[in-house]
Amino acid sequence: KMLEVAMAVENGADEVDIVLNVGKMLQGAYDEAAAEVEVIRAEMGADVVLKVIIESGALKTPELIRRASLVSMFAGADFVKTSTGKIDIAATPEAAFVMCHAIKDYYAKSGRQVGFKAAGGIRTAEEAALYYTIVKEILGEEWLTPELFRIGASSLANNLLSAIEGEDVKYF
């Protein structure tokens, strides 16, 4: 992972997504999961955005989702992201609620703002609005910028473009 990150940054990447070691989190080896993120963070310049995907659907419990979010942030994540979208349970409003509260608590303790990205399975404007509302209600309007809030949803984008164009669009 370190080599891939170093190569990506060397080739001009200004944002890097990594997946938190879910196996280590499920085993309770939180320090090992954090250490991996810290090493990768050290490979990147401070100007490169690090998004850590926690795979909330694999972690399942609110306690583990919260812990994974905090581990990621304390290890240097600039964003915590719900999912890769590659597993059955991706973004859920419940996980977003827990993750946003963890971000709020981290900010209160550290003074550093960390972004939230909901990704995986968000297909409708109503679903996107729900995540927007969760972020707004928990973190406040100052988080409603591209620097702190994102939705990773190619299906949503295609559905919105199709509605605008009045025909089936598969742009993403």
PDB file of C-alpha atoms in Angstrom:
ATOM      1  CA  LYS A   1       0.000   0.000   0.000  1.00  0.00           C
ATOM      2  CA  MET A   2       2.817   2.379   0.848  1.00  0.00           C
ATOM      3  CA  LEU A   3       4.434   1.870  -2.537  1.00  0.00           C
ATOM      4  CA  GLU A   4       1.143   2.373  -4.380  1.00  0.00           C
ATOM      5  CA  VAL A   5       0.469   5.581  -2.456  1.00  0.00           C
ATOM      6  CA  ALA A   6       3.994   6.880  -3.055  1.00  0.00           C
ATOM      7  CA  MET A   7       3.679   6.134  -6.773  1.00  0.00           C
ATOM      8  CA  ALA A   8       0.255   7.776  -6.978  1.00  0.00           C
ATOM      9  CA  VAL A   9       1.492  10.938  -5.286  1.00  0.00           C
ATOM     10  CA  GLU A  10       4.643  10.974  -7.416  1.00  0.00           C
ATOM     11  CA  ASN A  11       2.410  10.825 -10.486  1.00  0.00           C
ATOM     12  CA  GLY A  12       0.335  13.799  -9.361  1.00  0.00           C
ATOM     13  CA  ALA A  13      -2.458  12.402  -7.188  1.00  0.00           C
ATOM     14  CA  ASP A  14      -3.810  15.046  -4.847  1.00  0.00           C
ATOM     15  CA  GLU A  15      -6.268  12.671  -3.162  1.00  0.00           C
ATOM     16  CA  VAL A  16      -5.793   9.059  -2.107  1.00  0.00           C
ATOM     17  CA  ASP A  17      -8.405   6.582  -0.868  1.00  0.00           C
ATOM     18  CA  ILE A  18      -7.349   3.639   1.279  1.00  0.00           C
ATOM     19  CA  VAL A  19      -9.374   0.981   3.055  1.00  0.00           C
ATOM     20  CA  LEU A  20      -8.906   0.660   6.797  1.00  0.00           C
ATOM     21  CA  ASN A  21      -7.820  -2.874   7.707  1.00  0.00           C
ATOM     22  CA  VAL A  22     -11.246  -4.278   8.574  1.00  0.00           C
ATOM     23  CA  GLY A  23      -9.792  -7.619   9.681  1.00  0.00           C
ATOM     24  CA  LYS A  24      -7.631  -5.864  12.287  1.00  0.00           C
ATOM     25  CA  MET A  25     -10.641  -3.854  13.472  1.00  0.00           C
ATOM     26  CA  LEU A  26     -12.781  -6.989  13.823  1.00  0.00           C
ATOM     27  CA  GLN A  27      -9.951  -8.703  15.761  1.00  0.00           C
ATOM     28  CA  GLY A  28      -9.670  -5.739  18.120  1.00  0.00           C
ATOM     29  CA  ALA A  29      -6.159  -4.897  16.879  1.00  0.00           C
ATOM     30  CA  TYR A  30      -6.956  -1.189  16.688  1.00  0.00           C
ATOM     31  CA  ASP A  31      -3.362  -0.044  17.143  1.00  0.00           C
ATOM     32  CA  GLU A  32      -2.262  -2.123  14.150  1.00  0.00           C
ATOM     33  CA  ALA A  33      -5.049  -0.684  11.982  1.00  0.00           C
ATOM     34  CA  ALA A  34      -4.076   2.831  13.069  1.00  0.00           C
ATOM     35  CA  ALA A  35      -0.375   2.210  12.466  1.00  0.00           C
ATOM     36  CA  GLU A  36      -1.051   1.232   8.848  1.00  0.00           C
ATOM     37  CA  VAL A  37      -2.930   4.481   8.239  1.00  0.00           C
ATOM     38  CA  GLU A  38      -0.195   6.496   9.992  1.00  0.00           C
ATOM     39  CA  VAL A  39       2.532   4.968   7.816  1.00  0.00           C
ATOM     40  CA  ILE A  40       0.555   5.692   4.659  1.00  0.00           C
ATOM     41  CA  ARG A  41      -0.190   9.247   5.843  1.00  0.00           C
ATOM     42  CA  ALA A  42       3.568   9.742   6.333  1.00  0.00           C
ATOM     43  CA  GLU A  43       4.181   8.702   2.693  1.00  0.00           C
ATOM     44  CA  MET A  44       1.977  11.540   1.476  1.00  0.00           C
ATOM     45  CA  GLY A  45       2.556  15.254   1.605  1.00  0.00           C
ATOM     46  CA  ALA A  46       0.365  17.305   3.911  1.00  0.00           C
ATOM     47  CA  ASP A  47      -1.289  18.763   0.809  1.00  0.00           C
ATOM     48  CA  VAL A  48      -2.603  15.348  -0.324  1.00  0.00           C
ATOM     49  CA  VAL A  49      -6.106  14.485   0.905  1.00  0.00           C
ATOM     50  CA  LEU A  50      -6.309  11.082   2.599  1.00  0.00           C
ATOM     51  CA  LYS A  51      -9.727   9.421   2.559  1.00  0.00           C
ATOM     52  CA  VAL A  52      -9.992   6.345   4.755  1.00  0.00           C
ATOM     53  CA  ILE A  53     -12.785   3.929   3.890  1.00  0.00           C
ATOM     54  CA  ILE A  54     -13.975   2.109   7.004  1.00  0.00           C
ATOM     55  CA  GLU A  55     -16.357  -0.400   5.307  1.00  0.00           C
ATOM     56  CA  SER A  56     -19.099   0.313   7.824  1.00  0.00           C
ATOM     57  CA  GLY A  57     -21.215  -2.559   6.498  1.00  0.00           C
ATOM     58  CA  ALA A  58     -18.526  -5.086   7.438  1.00  0.00           C
ATOM     59  CA  LEU A  59     -18.034  -3.569  10.886  1.00  0.00           C
ATOM     60  CA  LYS A  60     -21.792  -3.759  11.556  1.00  0.00           C
ATOM     61  CA  THR A  61     -22.041  -2.386  15.107  1.00  0.00           C
ATOM     62  CA  PRO A  62     -22.254   1.305  15.965  1.00  0.00           C
ATOM     63  CA  GLU A  63     -19.385   0.821  18.439  1.00  0.00           C
ATOM     64  CA  LEU A  64     -17.017  -0.565  15.793  1.00  0.00           C
ATOM     65  CA  ILE A  65     -18.083   2.020  13.212  1.00  0.00           C
ATOM     66  CA  ARG A  66     -17.361   4.779  15.726  1.00  0.00           C
ATOM     67  CA  ARG A  67     -14.037   3.262  16.739  1.00  0.00           C
ATOM     68  CA  ALA A  68     -12.950   2.795  13.106  1.00  0.00           C
ATOM     69  CA  SER A  69     -13.833   6.418  12.362  1.00  0.00           C
ATOM     70  CA  LEU A  70     -11.864   7.676  15.366  1.00  0.00           C
ATOM     71  CA  VAL A  71      -8.893   5.387  14.649  1.00  0.00           C
ATOM     72  CA  SER A  72      -8.810   6.739  11.092  1.00  0.00           C
ATOM     73  CA  MET A  73      -9.011  10.369  12.145  1.00  0.00           C
ATOM     74  CA  PHE A  74      -6.409  10.122  14.897  1.00  0.00           C
ATOM     75  CA  ALA A  75      -4.133   8.336  12.400  1.00  0.00           C
ATOM     76  CA  GLY A  76      -4.352  11.241   9.943  1.00  0.00           C
ATOM     77  CA  ALA A  77      -7.450  10.808   7.751  1.00  0.00           C
ATOM     78  CA  ASP A  78      -8.774  13.977   6.127  1.00  0.00           C
ATOM     79  CA  PHE A  79     -12.046  12.194   5.294  1.00  0.00           C
ATOM     80  CA  VAL A  80     -13.778   9.120   6.641  1.00  0.00           C
ATOM     81  CA  LYS A  81     -15.796   7.284   4.037  1.00  0.00           C
ATOM     82  CA  THR A  82     -18.543   4.725   4.582  1.00  0.00           C
ATOM     83  CA  SER A  83     -17.748   2.106   1.968  1.00  0.00           C
ATOM     84  CA  THR A  84     -15.994   1.020  -1.171  1.00  0.00           C
ATOM     85  CA  GLY A  85     -19.411   0.070  -2.538  1.00  0.00           C
ATOM     86  CA  LYS A  86     -18.062  -3.425  -3.195  1.00  0.00           C
ATOM     87  CA  ILE A  87     -19.844  -5.197  -0.337  1.00  0.00           C
ATOM     88  CA  ASP A  88     -23.559  -5.868   0.162  1.00  0.00           C
ATOM     89  CA  ILE A  89     -24.068  -3.279   2.900  1.00  0.00           C
ATOM     90  CA  ALA A  90     -22.508   0.006   1.829  1.00  0.00           C
ATOM     91  CA  ALA A  91     -23.586   3.460   3.001  1.00  0.00           C
ATOM     92  CA  THR A  92     -26.421   3.497   5.519  1.00  0.00           C
ATOM     93  CA  PRO A  93     -28.007   6.445   7.317  1.00  0.00           C
ATOM     94  CA  GLU A  94     -27.255   4.685  10.617  1.00  0.00           C
ATOM     95  CA  ALA A  95     -23.532   4.471   9.828  1.00  0.00           C
ATOM     96  CA  ALA A  96     -23.523   8.103   8.658  1.00  0.00           C
ATOM     97  CA  PHE A  97     -25.138   9.155  11.945  1.00  0.00           C
ATOM     98  CA  VAL A  98     -22.465   7.351  13.974  1.00  0.00           C
ATOM     99  CA  MET A  99     -19.593   8.547  11.790  1.00  0.00           C
ATOM    100  CA  CYS A 100     -20.733  12.180  11.861  1.00  0.00           C
ATOM    101  CA  HIS A 101     -20.983  12.075  15.657  1.00  0.00           C
ATOM    102  CA  ALA A 102     -17.449  10.653  15.779  1.00  0.00           C
ATOM    103  CA  ILE A 103     -16.266  13.493  13.516  1.00  0.00           C
ATOM    104  CA  LYS A 104     -17.981  16.022  15.785  1.00  0.00           C
ATOM    105  CA  ASP A 105     -16.355  14.534  18.889  1.00  0.00           C
ATOM    106  CA  TYR A 106     -12.950  14.407  17.186  1.00  0.00           C
ATOM    107  CA  TYR A 107     -13.273  18.048  16.141  1.00  0.00           C
ATOM    108  CA  ALA A 108     -14.208  19.085  19.692  1.00  0.00           C
ATOM    109  CA  LYS A 109     -11.100  17.308  21.003  1.00  0.00           C
ATOM    110  CA  SER A 110      -8.585  18.205  18.282  1.00  0.00           C
ATOM    111  CA  GLY A 111      -9.874  21.343  16.584  1.00  0.00           C
ATOM    112  CA  ARG A 112      -9.223  19.683  13.198  1.00  0.00           C
ATOM    113  CA  GLN A 113     -12.093  19.335  10.750  1.00  0.00           C
ATOM    114  CA  VAL A 114     -12.373  15.964   9.036  1.00  0.00           C
ATOM    115  CA  GLY A 115     -14.687  15.404   6.116  1.00  0.00           C
ATOM    116  CA  PHE A 116     -17.400  12.792   5.658  1.00  0.00           C
ATOM    117  CA  LYS A 117     -18.063  10.882   2.461  1.00  0.00           C
ATOM    118  CA  ALA A 118     -21.093   8.658   2.014  1.00  0.00           C
ATOM    119  CA  ALA A 119     -20.451   6.115  -0.723  1.00  0.00           C
ATOM    120  CA  GLY A 120     -22.073   2.972  -2.003  1.00  0.00           C
ATOM    121  CA  GLY A 121     -25.708   2.365  -2.831  1.00  0.00           C
ATOM    122  CA  ILE A 122     -26.940   5.964  -2.922  1.00  0.00           C
ATOM    123  CA  ARG A 123     -29.172   6.022  -5.984  1.00  0.00           C
ATOM    124  CA  THR A 124     -31.913   8.620  -5.505  1.00  0.00           C
ATOM    125  CA  ALA A 125     -32.074  12.336  -4.840  1.00  0.00           C
ATOM    126  CA  GLU A 126     -34.067  11.532  -1.693  1.00  0.00           C
ATOM    127  CA  GLU A 127     -31.263   9.316  -0.378  1.00  0.00           C
ATOM    128  CA  ALA A 128     -28.689  12.010  -1.127  1.00  0.00           C
ATOM    129  CA  ALA A 129     -30.851  14.576   0.665  1.00  0.00           C
ATOM    130  CA  LEU A 130     -30.993  12.309   3.710  1.00  0.00           C
ATOM    131  CA  TYR A 131     -27.176  12.198   3.966  1.00  0.00           C
ATOM    132  CA  TYR A 132     -27.031  15.953   3.416  1.00  0.00           C
ATOM    133  CA  THR A 133     -29.491  16.418   6.280  1.00  0.00           C
ATOM    134  CA  ILE A 134     -27.551  14.109   8.602  1.00  0.00           C
ATOM    135  CA  VAL A 135     -24.361  16.094   7.997  1.00  0.00           C
ATOM    136  CA  LYS A 136     -26.143  19.434   8.387  1.00  0.00           C
ATOM    137  CA  GLU A 137     -27.896  18.455  11.622  1.00  0.00           C
ATOM    138  CA  ILE A 138     -24.888  16.838  13.322  1.00  0.00           C
ATOM    139  CA  LEU A 139     -21.914  18.786  11.984  1.00  0.00           C
ATOM    140  CA  GLY A 140     -23.542  22.027  10.864  1.00  0.00           C
ATOM    141  CA  GLU A 141     -23.691  24.042   7.687  1.00  0.00           C
ATOM    142  CA  GLU A 142     -19.937  24.700   7.696  1.00  0.00           C
ATOM    143  CA  TRP A 143     -19.456  21.019   6.742  1.00  0.00           C
ATOM    144  CA  LEU A 144     -21.653  21.348   3.654  1.00  0.00           C
ATOM    145  CA  THR A 145     -18.764  22.112   1.291  1.00  0.00           C
ATOM    146  CA  PRO A 146     -16.856  19.857  -1.130  1.00  0.00           C
ATOM    147  CA  GLU A 147     -13.861  20.146   1.204  1.00  0.00           C
ATOM    148  CA  LEU A 148     -15.787  18.444   4.028  1.00  0.00           C
ATOM    149  CA  PHE A 149     -18.800  16.607   2.575  1.00  0.00           C
ATOM    150  CA  ARG A 150     -19.076  14.382  -0.461  1.00  0.00           C
ATOM    151  CA  ILE A 151     -21.327  11.722  -1.855  1.00  0.00           C
ATOM    152  CA  GLY A 152     -19.783   8.966  -3.947  1.00  0.00           C
ATOM    153  CA  ALA A 153     -22.660   7.804  -6.038  1.00  0.00           C
ATOM    154  CA  SER A 154     -22.228   7.223  -9.760  1.00  0.00           C
ATOM    155  CA  SER A 155     -25.682   5.585  -9.903  1.00  0.00           C
ATOM    156  CA  LEU A 156     -27.180   8.721  -8.362  1.00  0.00           C
ATOM    157  CA  ALA A 157     -25.386  10.924 -10.892  1.00  0.00           C
ATOM    158  CA  ASN A 158     -26.664   8.810 -13.782  1.00  0.00           C
ATOM    159  CA  ASN A 159     -30.207   8.874 -12.376  1.00  0.00           C
ATOM    160  CA  LEU A 160     -30.126  12.662 -11.949  1.00  0.00           C
ATOM    161  CA  LEU A 161     -28.703  13.167 -15.449  1.00  0.00           C
ATOM    162  CA  SER A 162     -31.380  10.842 -16.867  1.00  0.00           C
ATOM    163  CA  ALA A 163     -34.105  12.858 -15.124  1.00  0.00           C
ATOM    164  CA  ILE A 164     -32.683  16.122 -16.465  1.00  0.00           C
ATOM    165  CA  GLU A 165     -32.208  14.826 -20.020  1.00  0.00           C
ATOM    166  CA  GLY A 166     -35.496  12.890 -20.137  1.00  0.00           C
ATOM    167  CA  GLU A 167     -33.711   9.765 -21.389  1.00  0.00           C
ATOM    168  CA  ASP A 168     -31.495   7.028 -19.988  1.00  0.00           C
ATOM    169  CA  VAL A 169     -27.976   8.406 -19.395  1.00  0.00           C
ATOM    170  CA  LYS A 170     -25.010   6.213 -18.411  1.00  0.00           C
ATOM    171  CA  TYR A 171     -22.267   8.815 -18.007  1.00  0.00           C
ATOM    172  CA  PHE A 172     -20.621   7.193 -14.986  1.00  0.00           C
TER     173      PHE A 172
END
